[in-house]
Tab-separated table of C-alpha atoms in Angstrom:
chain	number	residue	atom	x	y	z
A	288	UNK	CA	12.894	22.959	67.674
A	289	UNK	CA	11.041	20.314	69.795
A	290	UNK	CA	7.493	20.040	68.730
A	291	UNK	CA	4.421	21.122	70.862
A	292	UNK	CA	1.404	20.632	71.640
A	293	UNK	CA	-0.184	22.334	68.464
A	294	UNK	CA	-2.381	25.151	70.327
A	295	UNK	CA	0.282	26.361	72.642
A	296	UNK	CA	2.665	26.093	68.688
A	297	UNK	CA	-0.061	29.080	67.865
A	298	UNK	CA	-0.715	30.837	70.682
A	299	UNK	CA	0.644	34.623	70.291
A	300	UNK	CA	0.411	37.852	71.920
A	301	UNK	CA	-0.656	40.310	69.534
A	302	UNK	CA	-3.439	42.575	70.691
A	303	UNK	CA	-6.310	42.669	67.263
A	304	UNK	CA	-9.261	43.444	69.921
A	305	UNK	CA	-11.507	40.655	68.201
A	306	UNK	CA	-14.042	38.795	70.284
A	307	UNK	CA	-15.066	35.668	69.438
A	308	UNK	CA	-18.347	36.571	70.589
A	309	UNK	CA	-18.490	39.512	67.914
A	310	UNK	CA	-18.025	36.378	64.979
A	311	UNK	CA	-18.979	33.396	63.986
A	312	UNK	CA	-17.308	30.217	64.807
A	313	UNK	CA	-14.203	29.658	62.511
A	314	UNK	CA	-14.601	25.957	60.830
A	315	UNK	CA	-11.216	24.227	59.704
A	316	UNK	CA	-10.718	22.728	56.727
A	317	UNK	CA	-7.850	20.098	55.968
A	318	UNK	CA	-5.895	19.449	52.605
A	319	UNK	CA	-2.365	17.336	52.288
A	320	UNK	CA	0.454	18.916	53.365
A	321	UNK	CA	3.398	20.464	50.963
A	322	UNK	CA	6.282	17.576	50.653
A	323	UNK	CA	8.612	17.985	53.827
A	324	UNK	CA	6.721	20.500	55.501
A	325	UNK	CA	7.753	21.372	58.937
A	326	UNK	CA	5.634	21.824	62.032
A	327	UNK	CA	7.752	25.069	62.397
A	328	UNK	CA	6.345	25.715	58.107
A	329	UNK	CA	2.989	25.338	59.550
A	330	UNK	CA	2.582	27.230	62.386
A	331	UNK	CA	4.186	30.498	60.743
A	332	UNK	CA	1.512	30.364	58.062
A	333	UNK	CA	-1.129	29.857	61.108
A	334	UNK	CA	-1.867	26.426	59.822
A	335	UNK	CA	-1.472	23.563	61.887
A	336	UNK	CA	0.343	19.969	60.791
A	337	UNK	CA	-0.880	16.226	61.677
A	338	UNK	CA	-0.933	12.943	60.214
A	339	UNK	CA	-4.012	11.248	59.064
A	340	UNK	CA	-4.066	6.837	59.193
A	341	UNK	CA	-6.334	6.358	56.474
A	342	UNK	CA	-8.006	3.272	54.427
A	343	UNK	CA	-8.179	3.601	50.685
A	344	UNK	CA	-11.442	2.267	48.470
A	345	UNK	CA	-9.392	-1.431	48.493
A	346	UNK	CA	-9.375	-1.679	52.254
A	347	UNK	CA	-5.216	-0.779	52.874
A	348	UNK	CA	-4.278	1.853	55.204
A	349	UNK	CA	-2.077	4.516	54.895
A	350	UNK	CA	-0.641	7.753	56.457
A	351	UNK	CA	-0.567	11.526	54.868
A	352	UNK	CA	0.889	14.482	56.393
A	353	UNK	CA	-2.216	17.172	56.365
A	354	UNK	CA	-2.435	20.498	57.646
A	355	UNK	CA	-5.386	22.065	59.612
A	356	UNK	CA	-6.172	25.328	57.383
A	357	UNK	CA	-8.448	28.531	58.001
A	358	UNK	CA	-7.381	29.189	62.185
A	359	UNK	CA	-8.148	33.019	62.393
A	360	UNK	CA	-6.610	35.530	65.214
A	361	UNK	CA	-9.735	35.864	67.600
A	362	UNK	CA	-9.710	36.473	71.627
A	363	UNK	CA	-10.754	32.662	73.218
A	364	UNK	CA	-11.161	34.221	76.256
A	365	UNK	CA	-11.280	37.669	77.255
A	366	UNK	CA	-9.627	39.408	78.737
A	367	UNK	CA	-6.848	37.260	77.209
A	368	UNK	CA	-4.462	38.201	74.596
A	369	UNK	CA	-6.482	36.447	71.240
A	370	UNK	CA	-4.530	33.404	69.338
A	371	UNK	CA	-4.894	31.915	65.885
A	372	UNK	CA	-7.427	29.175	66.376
A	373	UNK	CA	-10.851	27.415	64.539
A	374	UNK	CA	-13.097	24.860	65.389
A	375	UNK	CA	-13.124	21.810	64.207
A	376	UNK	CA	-16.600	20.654	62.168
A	377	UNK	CA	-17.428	17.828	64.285
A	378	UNK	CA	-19.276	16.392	67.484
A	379	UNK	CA	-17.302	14.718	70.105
A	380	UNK	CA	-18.430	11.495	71.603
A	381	UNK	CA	-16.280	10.707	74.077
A	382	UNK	CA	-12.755	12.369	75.381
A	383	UNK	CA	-10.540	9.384	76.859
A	384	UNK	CA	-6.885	9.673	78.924
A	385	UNK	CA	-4.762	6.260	77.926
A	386	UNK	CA	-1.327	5.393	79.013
A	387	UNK	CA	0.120	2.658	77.405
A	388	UNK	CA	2.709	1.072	79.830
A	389	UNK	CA	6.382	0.005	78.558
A	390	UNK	CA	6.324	-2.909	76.043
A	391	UNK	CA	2.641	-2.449	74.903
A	392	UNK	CA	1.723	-3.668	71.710
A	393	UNK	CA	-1.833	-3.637	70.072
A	394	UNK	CA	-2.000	-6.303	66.833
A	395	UNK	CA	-3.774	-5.601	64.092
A	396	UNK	CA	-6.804	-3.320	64.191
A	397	UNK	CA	-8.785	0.010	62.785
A	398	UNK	CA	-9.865	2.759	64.692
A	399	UNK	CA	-13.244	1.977	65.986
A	400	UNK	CA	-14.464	5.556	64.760
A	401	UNK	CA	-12.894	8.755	63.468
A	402	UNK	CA	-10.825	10.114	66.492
A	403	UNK	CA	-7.998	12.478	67.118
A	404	UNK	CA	-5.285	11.283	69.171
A	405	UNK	CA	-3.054	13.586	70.957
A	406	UNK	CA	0.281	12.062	72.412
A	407	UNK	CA	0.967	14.500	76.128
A	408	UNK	CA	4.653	12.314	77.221
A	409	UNK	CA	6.516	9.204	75.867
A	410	UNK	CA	6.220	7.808	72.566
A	411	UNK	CA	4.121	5.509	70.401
A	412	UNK	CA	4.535	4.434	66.719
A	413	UNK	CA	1.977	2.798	64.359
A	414	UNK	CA	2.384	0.554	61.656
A	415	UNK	CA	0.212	0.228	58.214
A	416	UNK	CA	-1.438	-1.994	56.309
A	417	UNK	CA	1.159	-0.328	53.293
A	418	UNK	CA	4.365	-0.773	55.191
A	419	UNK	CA	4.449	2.712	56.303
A	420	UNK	CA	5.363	3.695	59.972
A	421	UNK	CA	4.284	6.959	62.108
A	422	UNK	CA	6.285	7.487	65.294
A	423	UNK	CA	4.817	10.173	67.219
A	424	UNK	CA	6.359	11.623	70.161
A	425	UNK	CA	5.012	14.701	72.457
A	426	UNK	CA	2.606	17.054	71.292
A	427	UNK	CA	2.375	15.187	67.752
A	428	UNK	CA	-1.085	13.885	66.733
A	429	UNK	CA	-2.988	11.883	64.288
A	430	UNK	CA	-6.391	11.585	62.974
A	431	UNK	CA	-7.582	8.078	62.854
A	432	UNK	CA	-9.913	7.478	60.228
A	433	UNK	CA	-9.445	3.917	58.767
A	434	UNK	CA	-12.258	2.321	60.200
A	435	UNK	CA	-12.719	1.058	56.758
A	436	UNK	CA	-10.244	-0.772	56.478
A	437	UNK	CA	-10.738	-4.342	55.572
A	438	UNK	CA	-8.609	-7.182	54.179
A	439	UNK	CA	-8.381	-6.958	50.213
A	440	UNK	CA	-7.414	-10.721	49.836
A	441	UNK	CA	-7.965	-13.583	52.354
A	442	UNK	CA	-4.970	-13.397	55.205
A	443	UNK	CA	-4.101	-9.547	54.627
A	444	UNK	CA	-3.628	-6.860	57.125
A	445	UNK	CA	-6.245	-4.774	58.802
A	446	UNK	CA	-5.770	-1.342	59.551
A	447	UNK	CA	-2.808	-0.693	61.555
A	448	UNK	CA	-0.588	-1.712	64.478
A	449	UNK	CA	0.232	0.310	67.225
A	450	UNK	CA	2.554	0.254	69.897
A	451	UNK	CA	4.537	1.799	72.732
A	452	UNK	CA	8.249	2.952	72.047
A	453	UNK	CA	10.978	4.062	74.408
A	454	UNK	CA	11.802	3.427	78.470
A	455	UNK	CA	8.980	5.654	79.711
A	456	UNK	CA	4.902	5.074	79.068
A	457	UNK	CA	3.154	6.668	76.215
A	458	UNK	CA	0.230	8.982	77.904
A	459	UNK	CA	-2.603	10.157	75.487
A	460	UNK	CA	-5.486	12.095	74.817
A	461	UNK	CA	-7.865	10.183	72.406
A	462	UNK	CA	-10.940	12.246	70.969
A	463	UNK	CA	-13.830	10.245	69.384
A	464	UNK	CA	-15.909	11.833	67.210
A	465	UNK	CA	-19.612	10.792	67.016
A	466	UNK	CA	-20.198	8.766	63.669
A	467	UNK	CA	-22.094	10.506	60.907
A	468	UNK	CA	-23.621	8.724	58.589
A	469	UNK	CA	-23.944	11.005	56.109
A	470	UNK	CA	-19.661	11.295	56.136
A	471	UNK	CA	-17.017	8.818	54.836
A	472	UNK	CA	-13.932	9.080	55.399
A	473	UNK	CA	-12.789	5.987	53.256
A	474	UNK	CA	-10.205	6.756	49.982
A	475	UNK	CA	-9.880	10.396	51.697
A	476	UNK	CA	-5.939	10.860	53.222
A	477	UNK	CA	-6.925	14.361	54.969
A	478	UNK	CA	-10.339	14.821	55.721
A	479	UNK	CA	-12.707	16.182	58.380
């Protein structure tokens, strides 16, 4: 099954007659995902699967599979049918549209903040200060959170490449989240 964007994955249309007006806000939490889960595993448990580019304590990036956890069947907006959904414990500081046009490439860098990106059409891939590589196509996303990343001896990589893949251009949503100093997300490979 082609993979979706995550919230349309979960949408369903069982009746329960909860409002999220009558409760409060549903906060997700985040662990590593079971080895070879599926997005298809995911969604039937009402939990939602991503990868997270992370730095470890050294400085080197990496990439986990994670899984959103906690989305509870509540009505969005009623009249509506309700969906499994939660919000996400964060503040947003900026909501960008990017397209990266055929034969992009972006050298070595970190995410200049936490941020979610969403890819909406074409693909993109990303490359890691470990070797690892994370292709993402259509309604696959990532949380970038290796801003501290840094080079553990002189010469080595920082953070991650990224670049476009395919014959068409890679459109995205990115979501920054405002910094907060009292969070890290260093040595953590799912976290919110």
């Amino acid at each position: 099954m082609k993979k979706i964007l995550w919230a349309t994955a979960l949408a369903t249309t069982q009746i329960a007659g909860v409002h999220l007006s009558d409760k409060k806000p549903v906060l997700l939490t985040t662990e590593a995902a079971p080895a070879n889960m599926t997005t298809e595993q995911a969604t039937a448990n009402h939990e939602v699967l991503y990868a997270n580019v992370w730095a470890d304590d050294m400085g080197t990036t990496h990439v986990s599979q994670c899984v959103l956890k906690g989305l509870e069947l509540n009505s969005f907006a009623p009249p509506a049918s309700p969906y499994y959904f939660g919000f996400a414990p964060e503040d947003v500081q900026s909501v960008v549209f990017s397209v990266l046009p055929k034969g992009w490439y972006g050298g070595w860098h970190h995410a200049p903040g936490p941020q979610w990106v969403i890819t909406l059409s074409g693909a993109w891939e990303i490359q890691t200060a470990d070797g690892s590589t994370l292709r993402q196509g259509p309604g696959e996303f990532q949380f970038n959170s290796d801003e501290s990343a840094h080079a553990g001896t002189p010469g080595a990589h920082v953070g991650h490449t990224a670049k476009q893949v395919g014959d068409v251009p890679n459109v995205r949503v990115i979501i920054t989240l405002k910094k907060n100093p009292l969070q890290t997300y260093a040595n953590k490979p799912c976290v919110l």
